[in-house]
PDB file of C-alpha atoms in Angstrom:
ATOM      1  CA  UNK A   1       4.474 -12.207 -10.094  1.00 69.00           C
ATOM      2  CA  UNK A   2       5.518 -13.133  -6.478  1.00 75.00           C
ATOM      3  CA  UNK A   3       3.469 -10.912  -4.439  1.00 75.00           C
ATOM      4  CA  UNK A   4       0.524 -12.772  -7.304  1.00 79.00           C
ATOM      5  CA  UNK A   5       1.719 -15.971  -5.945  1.00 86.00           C
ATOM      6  CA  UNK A   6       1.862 -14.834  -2.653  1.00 84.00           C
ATOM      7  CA  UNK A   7      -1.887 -13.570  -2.780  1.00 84.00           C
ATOM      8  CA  UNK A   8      -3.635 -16.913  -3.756  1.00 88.00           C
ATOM      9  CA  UNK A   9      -1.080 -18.991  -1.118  1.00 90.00           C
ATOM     10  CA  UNK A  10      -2.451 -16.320   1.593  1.00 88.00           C
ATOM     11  CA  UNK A  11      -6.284 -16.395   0.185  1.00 91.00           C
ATOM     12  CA  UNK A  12      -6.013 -20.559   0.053  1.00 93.00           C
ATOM     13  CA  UNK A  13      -4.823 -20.004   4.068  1.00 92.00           C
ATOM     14  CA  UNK A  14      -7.804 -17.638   5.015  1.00 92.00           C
ATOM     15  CA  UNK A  15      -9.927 -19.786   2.814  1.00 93.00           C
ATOM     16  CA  UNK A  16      -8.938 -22.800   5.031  1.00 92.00           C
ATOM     17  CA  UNK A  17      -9.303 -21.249   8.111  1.00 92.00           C
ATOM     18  CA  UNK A  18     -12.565 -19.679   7.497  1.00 92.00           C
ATOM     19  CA  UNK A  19     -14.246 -22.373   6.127  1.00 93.00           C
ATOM     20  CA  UNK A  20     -13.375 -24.873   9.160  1.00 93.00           C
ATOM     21  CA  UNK A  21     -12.463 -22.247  12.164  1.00 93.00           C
ATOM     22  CA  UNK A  22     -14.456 -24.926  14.879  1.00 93.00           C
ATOM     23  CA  UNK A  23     -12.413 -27.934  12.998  1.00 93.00           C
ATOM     24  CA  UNK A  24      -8.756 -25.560  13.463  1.00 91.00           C
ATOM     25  CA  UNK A  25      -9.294 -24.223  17.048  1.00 91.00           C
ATOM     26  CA  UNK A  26     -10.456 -27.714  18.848  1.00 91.00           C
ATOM     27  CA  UNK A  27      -7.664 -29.474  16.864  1.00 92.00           C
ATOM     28  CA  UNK A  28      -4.903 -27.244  18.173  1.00 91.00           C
ATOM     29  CA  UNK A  29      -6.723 -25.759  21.231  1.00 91.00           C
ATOM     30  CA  UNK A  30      -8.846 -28.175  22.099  1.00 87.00           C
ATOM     31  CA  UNK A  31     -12.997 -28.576  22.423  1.00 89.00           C
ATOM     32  CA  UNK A  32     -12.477 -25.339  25.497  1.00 90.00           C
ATOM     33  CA  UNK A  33     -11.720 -22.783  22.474  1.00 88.00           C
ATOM     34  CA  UNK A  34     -14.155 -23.835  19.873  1.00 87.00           C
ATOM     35  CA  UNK A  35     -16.869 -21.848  20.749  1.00 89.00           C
ATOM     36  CA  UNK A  36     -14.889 -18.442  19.562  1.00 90.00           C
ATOM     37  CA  UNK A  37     -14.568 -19.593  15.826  1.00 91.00           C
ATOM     38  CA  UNK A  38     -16.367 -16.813  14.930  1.00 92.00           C
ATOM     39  CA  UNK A  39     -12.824 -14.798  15.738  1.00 93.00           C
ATOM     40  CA  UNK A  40     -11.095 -16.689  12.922  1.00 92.00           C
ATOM     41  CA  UNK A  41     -13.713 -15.791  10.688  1.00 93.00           C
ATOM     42  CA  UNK A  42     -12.504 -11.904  11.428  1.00 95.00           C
ATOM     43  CA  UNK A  43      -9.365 -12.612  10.792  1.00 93.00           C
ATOM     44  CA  UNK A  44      -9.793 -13.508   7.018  1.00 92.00           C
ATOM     45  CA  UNK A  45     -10.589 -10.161   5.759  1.00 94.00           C
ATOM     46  CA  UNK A  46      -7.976  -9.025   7.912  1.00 95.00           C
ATOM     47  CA  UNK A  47      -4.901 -10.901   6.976  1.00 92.00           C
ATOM     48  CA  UNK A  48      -6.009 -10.395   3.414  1.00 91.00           C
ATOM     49  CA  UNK A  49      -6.131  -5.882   3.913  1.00 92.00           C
ATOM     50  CA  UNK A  50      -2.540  -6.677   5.428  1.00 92.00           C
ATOM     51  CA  UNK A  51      -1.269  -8.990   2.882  1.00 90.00           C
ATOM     52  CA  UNK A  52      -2.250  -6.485   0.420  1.00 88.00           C
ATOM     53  CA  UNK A  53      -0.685  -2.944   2.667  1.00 90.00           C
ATOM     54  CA  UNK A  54       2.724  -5.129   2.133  1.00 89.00           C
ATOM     55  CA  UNK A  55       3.363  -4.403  -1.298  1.00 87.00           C
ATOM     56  CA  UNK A  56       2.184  -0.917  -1.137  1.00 89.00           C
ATOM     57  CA  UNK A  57       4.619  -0.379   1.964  1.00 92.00           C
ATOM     58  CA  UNK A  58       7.252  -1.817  -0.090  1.00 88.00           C
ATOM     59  CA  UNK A  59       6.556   0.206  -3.254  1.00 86.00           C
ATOM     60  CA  UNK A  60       6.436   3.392  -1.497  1.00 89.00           C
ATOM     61  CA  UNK A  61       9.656   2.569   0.590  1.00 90.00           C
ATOM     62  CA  UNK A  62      10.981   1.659  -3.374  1.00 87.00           C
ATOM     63  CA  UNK A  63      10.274   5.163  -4.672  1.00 85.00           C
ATOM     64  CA  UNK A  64      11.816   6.666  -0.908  1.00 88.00           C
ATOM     65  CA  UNK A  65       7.838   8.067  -0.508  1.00 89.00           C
ATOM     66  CA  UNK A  66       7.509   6.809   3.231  1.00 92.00           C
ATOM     67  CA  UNK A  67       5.669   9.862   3.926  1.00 93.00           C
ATOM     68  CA  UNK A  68       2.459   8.082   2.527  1.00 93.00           C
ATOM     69  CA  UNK A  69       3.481   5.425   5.753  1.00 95.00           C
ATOM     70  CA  UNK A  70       3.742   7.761   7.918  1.00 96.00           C
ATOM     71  CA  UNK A  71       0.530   9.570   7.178  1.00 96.00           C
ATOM     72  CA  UNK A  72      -1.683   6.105   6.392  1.00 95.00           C
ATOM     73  CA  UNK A  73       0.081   4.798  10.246  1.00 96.00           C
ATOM     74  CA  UNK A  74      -0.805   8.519  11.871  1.00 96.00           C
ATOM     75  CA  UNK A  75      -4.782   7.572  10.384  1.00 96.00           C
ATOM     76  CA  UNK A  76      -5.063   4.930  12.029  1.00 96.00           C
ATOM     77  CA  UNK A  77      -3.291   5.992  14.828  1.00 96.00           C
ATOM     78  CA  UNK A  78      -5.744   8.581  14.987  1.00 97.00           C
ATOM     79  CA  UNK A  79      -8.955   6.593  14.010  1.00 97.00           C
ATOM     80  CA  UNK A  80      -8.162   3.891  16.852  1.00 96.00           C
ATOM     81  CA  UNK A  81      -7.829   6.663  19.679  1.00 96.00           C
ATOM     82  CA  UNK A  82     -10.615   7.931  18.758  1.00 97.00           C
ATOM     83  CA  UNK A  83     -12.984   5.275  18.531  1.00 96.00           C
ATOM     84  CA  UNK A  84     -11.216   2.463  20.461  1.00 95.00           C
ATOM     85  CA  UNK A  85     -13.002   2.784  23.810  1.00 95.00           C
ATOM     86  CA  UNK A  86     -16.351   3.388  22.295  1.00 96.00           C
ATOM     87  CA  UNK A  87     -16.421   0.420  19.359  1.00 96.00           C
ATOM     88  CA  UNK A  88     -15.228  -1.922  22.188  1.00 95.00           C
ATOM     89  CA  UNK A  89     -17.855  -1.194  24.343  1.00 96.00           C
ATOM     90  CA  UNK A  90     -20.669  -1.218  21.770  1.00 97.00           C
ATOM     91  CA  UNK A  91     -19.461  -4.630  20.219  1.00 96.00           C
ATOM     92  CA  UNK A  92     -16.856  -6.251  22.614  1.00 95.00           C
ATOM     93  CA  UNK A  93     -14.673  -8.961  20.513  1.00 95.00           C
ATOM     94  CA  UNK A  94     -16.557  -7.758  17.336  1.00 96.00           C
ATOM     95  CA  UNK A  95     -15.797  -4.074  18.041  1.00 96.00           C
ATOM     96  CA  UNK A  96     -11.989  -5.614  18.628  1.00 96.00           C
ATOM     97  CA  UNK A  97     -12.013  -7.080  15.205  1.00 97.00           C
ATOM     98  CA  UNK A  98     -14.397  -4.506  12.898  1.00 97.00           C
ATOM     99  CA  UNK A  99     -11.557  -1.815  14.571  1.00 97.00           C
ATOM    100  CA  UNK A 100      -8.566  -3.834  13.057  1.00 97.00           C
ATOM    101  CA  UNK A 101     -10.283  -4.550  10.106  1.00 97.00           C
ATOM    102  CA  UNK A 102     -11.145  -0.373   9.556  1.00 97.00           C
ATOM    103  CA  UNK A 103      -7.367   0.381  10.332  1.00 97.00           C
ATOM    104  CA  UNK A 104      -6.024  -1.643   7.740  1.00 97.00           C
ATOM    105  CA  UNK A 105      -8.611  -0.217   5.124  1.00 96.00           C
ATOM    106  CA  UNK A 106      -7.943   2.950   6.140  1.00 97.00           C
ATOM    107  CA  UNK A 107      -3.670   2.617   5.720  1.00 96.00           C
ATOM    108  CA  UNK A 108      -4.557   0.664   2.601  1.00 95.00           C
ATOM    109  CA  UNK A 109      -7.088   3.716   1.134  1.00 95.00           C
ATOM    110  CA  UNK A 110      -4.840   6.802   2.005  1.00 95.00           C
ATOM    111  CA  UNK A 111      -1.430   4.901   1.259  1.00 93.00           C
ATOM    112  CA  UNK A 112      -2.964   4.083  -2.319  1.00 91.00           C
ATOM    113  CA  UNK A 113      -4.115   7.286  -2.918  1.00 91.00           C
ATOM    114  CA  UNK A 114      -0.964   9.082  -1.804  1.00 92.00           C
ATOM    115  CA  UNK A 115       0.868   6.649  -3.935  1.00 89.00           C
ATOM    116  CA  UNK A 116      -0.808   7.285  -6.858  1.00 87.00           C
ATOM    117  CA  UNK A 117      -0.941  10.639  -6.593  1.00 86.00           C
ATOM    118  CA  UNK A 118       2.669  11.277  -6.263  1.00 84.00           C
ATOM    119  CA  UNK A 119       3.315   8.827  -9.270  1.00 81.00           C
ATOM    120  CA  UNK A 120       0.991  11.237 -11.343  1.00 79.00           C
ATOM    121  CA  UNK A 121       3.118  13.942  -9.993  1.00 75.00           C
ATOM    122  CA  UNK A 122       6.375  12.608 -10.445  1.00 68.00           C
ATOM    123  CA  UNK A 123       5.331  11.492 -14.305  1.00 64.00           C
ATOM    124  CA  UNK A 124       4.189  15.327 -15.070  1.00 67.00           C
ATOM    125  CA  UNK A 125       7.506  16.740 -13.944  1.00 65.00           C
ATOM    126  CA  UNK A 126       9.538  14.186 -16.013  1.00 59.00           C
ATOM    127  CA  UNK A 127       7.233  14.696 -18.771  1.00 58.00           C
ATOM    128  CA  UNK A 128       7.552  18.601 -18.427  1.00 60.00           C
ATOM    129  CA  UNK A 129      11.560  18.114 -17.536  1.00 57.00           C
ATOM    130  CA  UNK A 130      11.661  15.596 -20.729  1.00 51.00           C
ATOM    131  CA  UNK A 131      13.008  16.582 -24.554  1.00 49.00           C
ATOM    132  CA  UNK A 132      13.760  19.796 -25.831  1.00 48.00           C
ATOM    133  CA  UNK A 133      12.305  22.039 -22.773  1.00 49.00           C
ATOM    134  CA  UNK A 134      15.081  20.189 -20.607  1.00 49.00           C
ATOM    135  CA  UNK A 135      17.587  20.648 -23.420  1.00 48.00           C
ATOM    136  CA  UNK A 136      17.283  23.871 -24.114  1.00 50.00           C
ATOM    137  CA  UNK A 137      17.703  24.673 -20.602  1.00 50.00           C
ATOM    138  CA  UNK A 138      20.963  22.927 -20.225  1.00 47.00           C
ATOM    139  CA  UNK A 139      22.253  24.710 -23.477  1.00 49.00           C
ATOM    140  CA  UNK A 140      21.983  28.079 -21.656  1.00 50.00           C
ATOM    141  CA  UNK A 141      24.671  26.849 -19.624  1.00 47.00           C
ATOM    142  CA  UNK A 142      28.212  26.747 -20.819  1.00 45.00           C
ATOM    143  CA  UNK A 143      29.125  23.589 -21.060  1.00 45.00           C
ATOM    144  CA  UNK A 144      28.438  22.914 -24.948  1.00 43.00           C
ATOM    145  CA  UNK A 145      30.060  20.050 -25.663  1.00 44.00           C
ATOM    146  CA  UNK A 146      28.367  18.426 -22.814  1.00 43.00           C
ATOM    147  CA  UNK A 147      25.210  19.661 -23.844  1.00 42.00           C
ATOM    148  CA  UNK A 148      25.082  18.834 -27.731  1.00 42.00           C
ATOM    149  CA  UNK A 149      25.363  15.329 -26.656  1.00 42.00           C
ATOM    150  CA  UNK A 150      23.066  15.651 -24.290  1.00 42.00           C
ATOM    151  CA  UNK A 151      20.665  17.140 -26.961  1.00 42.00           C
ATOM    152  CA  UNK A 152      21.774  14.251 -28.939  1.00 40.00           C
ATOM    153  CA  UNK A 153      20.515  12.209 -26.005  1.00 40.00           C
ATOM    154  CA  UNK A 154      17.186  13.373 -25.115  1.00 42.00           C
ATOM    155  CA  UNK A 155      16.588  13.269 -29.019  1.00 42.00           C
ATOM    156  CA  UNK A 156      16.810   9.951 -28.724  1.00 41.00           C
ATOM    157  CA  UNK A 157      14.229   9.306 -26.453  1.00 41.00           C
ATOM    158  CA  UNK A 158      11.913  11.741 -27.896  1.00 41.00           C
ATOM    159  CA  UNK A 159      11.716   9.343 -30.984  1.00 41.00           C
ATOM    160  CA  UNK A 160      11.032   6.948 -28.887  1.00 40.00           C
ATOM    161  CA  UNK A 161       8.382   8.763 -27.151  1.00 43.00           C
ATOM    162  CA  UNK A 162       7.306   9.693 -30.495  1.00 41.00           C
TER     163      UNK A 162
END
């Protein structure tokens, strides 16, 4: 519910500032900066992909999967030395913007999909670790009466299951 709350404060902010960027920039800049609204107008989309990469970061750091970070960081990494230079000189402030923009779709996209792959993962080997497969496992070992409550146990939540 927070990072809910957190989403409409942030999309009322880029709402604000998108809808009078001329109005924001000569009333805290003065009339000298007003003629590069059209920069705050980038910046919408953009806080809005980062606002939304913060929860991800902090689910996968929750679930101790930073290598979905690491990987969605080395894309962009990647993508921005490789088309830095070239985007820049095709589109100058626009290239500067649509290449900011890109990264954070592009952490956002892999992140996700990393993240939801190993949740699908992680589910099929606690499903397949789950109930009696798991229980009969631990019963080869010798520890009985450690492992008929533990029977007992997993019982339990196969009912539930159930």
């Amino acid at each position: 519910i927070v990072s809910l709350i957190g989403g409409v404060v942030t999309l009322f902010i880029v709402l604000g500032i998108c809808l009078f960027p001329k109005f924001l920039l000569s009333l805290f800049y003065g009339e000298n900066y007003s003629e590069f609204s059209y920069v705050l107008l980038w910046y919408g989309p953009i806080y809005l992909c980062i606002f939304f990469g913060l929860p991800l970061r902090s689910g996968l750091r929750a679930v101790n999967y930073t290598k979905a970070i690491f990987i969605g960081y080395l894309a962009m990494t990647i993508f921005s030395v490789t088309f830095a230079i070239s985007i820049i000189k095709w589109l100058e402030i626009h290239g500067v913007m649509l290449g900011h923009l890109l990264t954070q779709l592009i952490f956002i996209f892999i992140s996700s999909n990393l993240y939801l792959h190993y949740i699908k993962i992680s589910y099929q080997e606690c499903h397949n670790r789950s109930g009696f497969y798991f229980a009969k496992q631990f019963l080869s070992e010798k520890n009985w009466c450690i492992s008929k409550a533990f029977v007992v146990f997993i019982f339990s939540f196969e009912i539930v299951k159930i």
